[in-house]
């Protein structure tokens, strides 16, 4: 089953909120003080950013609550930071690189960002349907203007439609 455009649009809006709050330097005001993410390491089928360090920060609260409400908590995420520019990070997540790791590269998927501005962030979406399980991957890349580092938020979302009990 393919991800429909409505789901991609909703995810784009939610991740856009996350990018906005992160890029505006508001991450620290939205943190809850807990450790980074819900998983301990980046998934094997997602290319890592060389030299990136796991960041001790939460996904911005507004985006986290909206995604969890919409997807009923079926999301895992992890955050990293790097000295690379947002554009350099975005260049890692090409359609070809993600396809080589088993992700779909259908229309509407891939990264969107302003390549004319090295400091402009990006939002990337990919999907995977394997063994009857449908998953989405959102990658948000944003410059932290206070520290000059680039934050990378990875959110893996289970999109498999399950019968309600």
PDB file of C-alpha atoms in Angstrom:
ATOM      1  CA  UNK A   1       0.000   0.000   0.000  1.00  0.00           C
ATOM      2  CA  UNK A   2       1.430   3.406  -0.962  1.00  0.00           C
ATOM      3  CA  UNK A   3       1.411   6.418   1.312  1.00  0.00           C
ATOM      4  CA  UNK A   4      -1.285   8.791   0.120  1.00  0.00           C
ATOM      5  CA  UNK A   5      -0.716  12.479  -0.548  1.00  0.00           C
ATOM      6  CA  UNK A   6      -2.914  13.461   2.413  1.00  0.00           C
ATOM      7  CA  UNK A   7      -0.613  11.587   4.808  1.00  0.00           C
ATOM      8  CA  UNK A   8       2.486  13.132   3.231  1.00  0.00           C
ATOM      9  CA  UNK A   9       0.915  16.604   3.429  1.00  0.00           C
ATOM     10  CA  UNK A  10       0.044  16.142   7.104  1.00  0.00           C
ATOM     11  CA  UNK A  11       3.534  14.887   7.899  1.00  0.00           C
ATOM     12  CA  UNK A  12       5.047  17.786   5.932  1.00  0.00           C
ATOM     13  CA  UNK A  13       3.044  20.275   7.964  1.00  0.00           C
ATOM     14  CA  UNK A  14       3.989  18.678  11.273  1.00  0.00           C
ATOM     15  CA  UNK A  15       7.643  18.340  10.425  1.00  0.00           C
ATOM     16  CA  UNK A  16       7.588  21.876   9.066  1.00  0.00           C
ATOM     17  CA  UNK A  17       6.478  23.053  12.503  1.00  0.00           C
ATOM     18  CA  UNK A  18       9.410  21.158  13.971  1.00  0.00           C
ATOM     19  CA  UNK A  19      11.812  22.757  11.475  1.00  0.00           C
ATOM     20  CA  UNK A  20      10.421  26.208  12.209  1.00  0.00           C
ATOM     21  CA  UNK A  21      10.771  25.907  15.966  1.00  0.00           C
ATOM     22  CA  UNK A  22      14.246  24.417  15.661  1.00  0.00           C
ATOM     23  CA  UNK A  23      15.500  26.954  13.128  1.00  0.00           C
ATOM     24  CA  UNK A  24      14.238  29.839  15.221  1.00  0.00           C
ATOM     25  CA  UNK A  25      16.361  28.751  18.175  1.00  0.00           C
ATOM     26  CA  UNK A  26      13.278  27.852  20.215  1.00  0.00           C
ATOM     27  CA  UNK A  27      14.225  24.209  20.769  1.00  0.00           C
ATOM     28  CA  UNK A  28      15.534  24.824  24.254  1.00  0.00           C
ATOM     29  CA  UNK A  29      12.266  26.391  25.376  1.00  0.00           C
ATOM     30  CA  UNK A  30      10.316  23.371  24.136  1.00  0.00           C
ATOM     31  CA  UNK A  31      12.477  20.676  25.667  1.00  0.00           C
ATOM     32  CA  UNK A  32      11.137  18.586  28.456  1.00  0.00           C
ATOM     33  CA  UNK A  33      14.542  17.709  29.918  1.00  0.00           C
ATOM     34  CA  UNK A  34      14.382  14.016  29.022  1.00  0.00           C
ATOM     35  CA  UNK A  35      17.106  12.251  27.075  1.00  0.00           C
ATOM     36  CA  UNK A  36      17.156  12.262  23.295  1.00  0.00           C
ATOM     37  CA  UNK A  37      14.619  10.289  21.374  1.00  0.00           C
ATOM     38  CA  UNK A  38      12.891   7.018  21.886  1.00  0.00           C
ATOM     39  CA  UNK A  39      15.580   4.809  20.346  1.00  0.00           C
ATOM     40  CA  UNK A  40      19.222   4.417  21.306  1.00  0.00           C
ATOM     41  CA  UNK A  41      20.780   4.473  17.864  1.00  0.00           C
ATOM     42  CA  UNK A  42      20.014   5.318  14.259  1.00  0.00           C
ATOM     43  CA  UNK A  43      18.305   2.526  12.335  1.00  0.00           C
ATOM     44  CA  UNK A  44      20.472   0.356  10.045  1.00  0.00           C
ATOM     45  CA  UNK A  45      18.509   1.321   6.933  1.00  0.00           C
ATOM     46  CA  UNK A  46      19.133   5.067   7.388  1.00  0.00           C
ATOM     47  CA  UNK A  47      22.520   6.443   6.263  1.00  0.00           C
ATOM     48  CA  UNK A  48      24.297   8.134   9.179  1.00  0.00           C
ATOM     49  CA  UNK A  49      25.906  11.562   8.914  1.00  0.00           C
ATOM     50  CA  UNK A  50      29.653  11.080   9.353  1.00  0.00           C
ATOM     51  CA  UNK A  51      30.863  12.734  12.539  1.00  0.00           C
ATOM     52  CA  UNK A  52      27.378  13.498  13.864  1.00  0.00           C
ATOM     53  CA  UNK A  53      26.908  13.001  17.594  1.00  0.00           C
ATOM     54  CA  UNK A  54      23.733  11.864  19.283  1.00  0.00           C
ATOM     55  CA  UNK A  55      22.171  15.005  20.683  1.00  0.00           C
ATOM     56  CA  UNK A  56      20.641  15.184  24.128  1.00  0.00           C
ATOM     57  CA  UNK A  57      17.450  16.915  23.076  1.00  0.00           C
ATOM     58  CA  UNK A  58      13.845  16.093  22.479  1.00  0.00           C
ATOM     59  CA  UNK A  59      11.842  16.672  19.363  1.00  0.00           C
ATOM     60  CA  UNK A  60      10.174  20.083  19.730  1.00  0.00           C
ATOM     61  CA  UNK A  61       7.068  19.695  21.852  1.00  0.00           C
ATOM     62  CA  UNK A  62       4.539  21.078  19.352  1.00  0.00           C
ATOM     63  CA  UNK A  63       5.641  18.697  16.614  1.00  0.00           C
ATOM     64  CA  UNK A  64       5.949  15.721  18.975  1.00  0.00           C
ATOM     65  CA  UNK A  65       2.442  16.174  20.379  1.00  0.00           C
ATOM     66  CA  UNK A  66       0.880  16.706  16.967  1.00  0.00           C
ATOM     67  CA  UNK A  67       2.557  13.658  15.440  1.00  0.00           C
ATOM     68  CA  UNK A  68       1.746  11.457  18.430  1.00  0.00           C
ATOM     69  CA  UNK A  69      -1.893  12.561  18.433  1.00  0.00           C
ATOM     70  CA  UNK A  70      -2.260  11.987  14.722  1.00  0.00           C
ATOM     71  CA  UNK A  71      -0.439   8.659  14.685  1.00  0.00           C
ATOM     72  CA  UNK A  72      -1.502   7.481  18.141  1.00  0.00           C
ATOM     73  CA  UNK A  73       2.040   7.178  19.455  1.00  0.00           C
ATOM     74  CA  UNK A  74       3.353   4.902  16.716  1.00  0.00           C
ATOM     75  CA  UNK A  75       6.529   6.931  16.252  1.00  0.00           C
ATOM     76  CA  UNK A  76      10.173   6.553  17.267  1.00  0.00           C
ATOM     77  CA  UNK A  77      12.754   9.285  16.915  1.00  0.00           C
ATOM     78  CA  UNK A  78      16.336  10.202  17.578  1.00  0.00           C
ATOM     79  CA  UNK A  79      18.307  13.434  17.283  1.00  0.00           C
ATOM     80  CA  UNK A  80      21.884  14.207  16.278  1.00  0.00           C
ATOM     81  CA  UNK A  81      24.002  17.320  15.838  1.00  0.00           C
ATOM     82  CA  UNK A  82      26.885  17.991  13.484  1.00  0.00           C
ATOM     83  CA  UNK A  83      29.224  20.755  12.383  1.00  0.00           C
ATOM     84  CA  UNK A  84      28.202  20.175   8.763  1.00  0.00           C
ATOM     85  CA  UNK A  85      25.878  22.695   7.147  1.00  0.00           C
ATOM     86  CA  UNK A  86      22.223  21.804   6.613  1.00  0.00           C
ATOM     87  CA  UNK A  87      22.887  21.625   2.860  1.00  0.00           C
ATOM     88  CA  UNK A  88      25.747  19.151   3.370  1.00  0.00           C
ATOM     89  CA  UNK A  89      23.490  16.958   5.499  1.00  0.00           C
ATOM     90  CA  UNK A  90      20.655  17.157   2.969  1.00  0.00           C
ATOM     91  CA  UNK A  91      23.034  15.965   0.239  1.00  0.00           C
ATOM     92  CA  UNK A  92      23.500  12.661   2.131  1.00  0.00           C
ATOM     93  CA  UNK A  93      19.816  11.785   1.795  1.00  0.00           C
ATOM     94  CA  UNK A  94      19.564  11.595  -1.965  1.00  0.00           C
ATOM     95  CA  UNK A  95      16.856   9.519  -3.532  1.00  0.00           C
ATOM     96  CA  UNK A  96      19.548   7.126  -4.796  1.00  0.00           C
ATOM     97  CA  UNK A  97      21.156   6.672  -1.366  1.00  0.00           C
ATOM     98  CA  UNK A  98      17.818   6.009   0.274  1.00  0.00           C
ATOM     99  CA  UNK A  99      16.668   3.633  -2.462  1.00  0.00           C
ATOM    100  CA  UNK A 100      19.883   1.644  -1.938  1.00  0.00           C
ATOM    101  CA  UNK A 101      18.809   1.212   1.711  1.00  0.00           C
ATOM    102  CA  UNK A 102      15.346  -0.071   0.742  1.00  0.00           C
ATOM    103  CA  UNK A 103      13.321   3.158   0.918  1.00  0.00           C
ATOM    104  CA  UNK A 104      10.860   4.115  -1.798  1.00  0.00           C
ATOM    105  CA  UNK A 105      11.608   7.055  -4.030  1.00  0.00           C
ATOM    106  CA  UNK A 106       8.118   7.701  -5.327  1.00  0.00           C
ATOM    107  CA  UNK A 107       6.784  11.097  -6.312  1.00  0.00           C
ATOM    108  CA  UNK A 108       6.480  13.402  -3.318  1.00  0.00           C
ATOM    109  CA  UNK A 109       9.347  11.730  -1.476  1.00  0.00           C
ATOM    110  CA  UNK A 110      12.877  12.991  -1.026  1.00  0.00           C
ATOM    111  CA  UNK A 111      14.329  16.163   0.466  1.00  0.00           C
ATOM    112  CA  UNK A 112      13.102  19.705   0.120  1.00  0.00           C
ATOM    113  CA  UNK A 113      15.270  22.629   1.109  1.00  0.00           C
ATOM    114  CA  UNK A 114      16.845  25.797  -0.246  1.00  0.00           C
ATOM    115  CA  UNK A 115      20.181  24.783  -1.764  1.00  0.00           C
ATOM    116  CA  UNK A 116      20.966  28.443  -2.498  1.00  0.00           C
ATOM    117  CA  UNK A 117      21.386  29.100   1.237  1.00  0.00           C
ATOM    118  CA  UNK A 118      23.845  26.770   3.033  1.00  0.00           C
ATOM    119  CA  UNK A 119      22.153  27.528   6.361  1.00  0.00           C
ATOM    120  CA  UNK A 120      18.591  26.853   5.281  1.00  0.00           C
ATOM    121  CA  UNK A 121      17.176  23.635   6.674  1.00  0.00           C
ATOM    122  CA  UNK A 122      15.533  20.759   4.874  1.00  0.00           C
ATOM    123  CA  UNK A 123      12.731  18.280   5.299  1.00  0.00           C
ATOM    124  CA  UNK A 124      13.035  14.773   3.853  1.00  0.00           C
ATOM    125  CA  UNK A 125      10.319  12.119   3.515  1.00  0.00           C
ATOM    126  CA  UNK A 126      10.691   8.493   2.531  1.00  0.00           C
ATOM    127  CA  UNK A 127       8.471   5.437   2.801  1.00  0.00           C
ATOM    128  CA  UNK A 128       8.944   1.714   2.932  1.00  0.00           C
ATOM    129  CA  UNK A 129       6.531  -1.171   2.574  1.00  0.00           C
ATOM    130  CA  UNK A 130       8.141  -4.425   3.609  1.00  0.00           C
ATOM    131  CA  UNK A 131       6.488  -7.667   4.682  1.00  0.00           C
ATOM    132  CA  UNK A 132       3.112  -5.949   5.017  1.00  0.00           C
ATOM    133  CA  UNK A 133       4.445  -3.199   7.262  1.00  0.00           C
ATOM    134  CA  UNK A 134       4.304   0.363   5.991  1.00  0.00           C
ATOM    135  CA  UNK A 135       6.712   2.878   7.499  1.00  0.00           C
ATOM    136  CA  UNK A 136       7.472   6.519   6.940  1.00  0.00           C
ATOM    137  CA  UNK A 137      10.730   8.292   7.658  1.00  0.00           C
ATOM    138  CA  UNK A 138      10.908  12.035   8.215  1.00  0.00           C
ATOM    139  CA  UNK A 139      14.285  13.726   8.513  1.00  0.00           C
ATOM    140  CA  UNK A 140      14.388  17.358   9.622  1.00  0.00           C
ATOM    141  CA  UNK A 141      17.632  19.254   9.246  1.00  0.00           C
ATOM    142  CA  UNK A 142      17.892  22.672  10.895  1.00  0.00           C
ATOM    143  CA  UNK A 143      20.630  25.082  11.882  1.00  0.00           C
ATOM    144  CA  UNK A 144      20.755  26.009  15.566  1.00  0.00           C
ATOM    145  CA  UNK A 145      21.554  29.692  15.263  1.00  0.00           C
ATOM    146  CA  UNK A 146      22.709  29.920  18.877  1.00  0.00           C
ATOM    147  CA  UNK A 147      25.408  27.230  18.605  1.00  0.00           C
ATOM    148  CA  UNK A 148      26.064  27.223  14.848  1.00  0.00           C
ATOM    149  CA  UNK A 149      25.601  23.443  14.732  1.00  0.00           C
ATOM    150  CA  UNK A 150      23.126  21.582  12.578  1.00  0.00           C
ATOM    151  CA  UNK A 151      20.441  19.529  14.322  1.00  0.00           C
ATOM    152  CA  UNK A 152      19.088  16.417  12.632  1.00  0.00           C
ATOM    153  CA  UNK A 153      15.807  14.910  13.829  1.00  0.00           C
ATOM    154  CA  UNK A 154      14.854  11.469  12.509  1.00  0.00           C
ATOM    155  CA  UNK A 155      11.279  10.275  13.031  1.00  0.00           C
ATOM    156  CA  UNK A 156      10.267   6.766  11.991  1.00  0.00           C
ATOM    157  CA  UNK A 157       6.528   6.318  11.832  1.00  0.00           C
ATOM    158  CA  UNK A 158       4.564   3.070  11.615  1.00  0.00           C
ATOM    159  CA  UNK A 159       1.905   3.774   8.974  1.00  0.00           C
ATOM    160  CA  UNK A 160       0.541   0.238   8.811  1.00  0.00           C
ATOM    161  CA  UNK A 161      -3.227   0.324   8.976  1.00  0.00           C
ATOM    162  CA  UNK A 162      -4.342  -1.921  11.785  1.00  0.00           C
ATOM    163  CA  UNK A 163      -7.862  -3.043  12.478  1.00  0.00           C
ATOM    164  CA  UNK A 164      -9.260  -1.216  15.480  1.00  0.00           C
ATOM    165  CA  UNK A 165     -10.170  -3.474  18.346  1.00  0.00           C
TER     166      UNK A 165
END
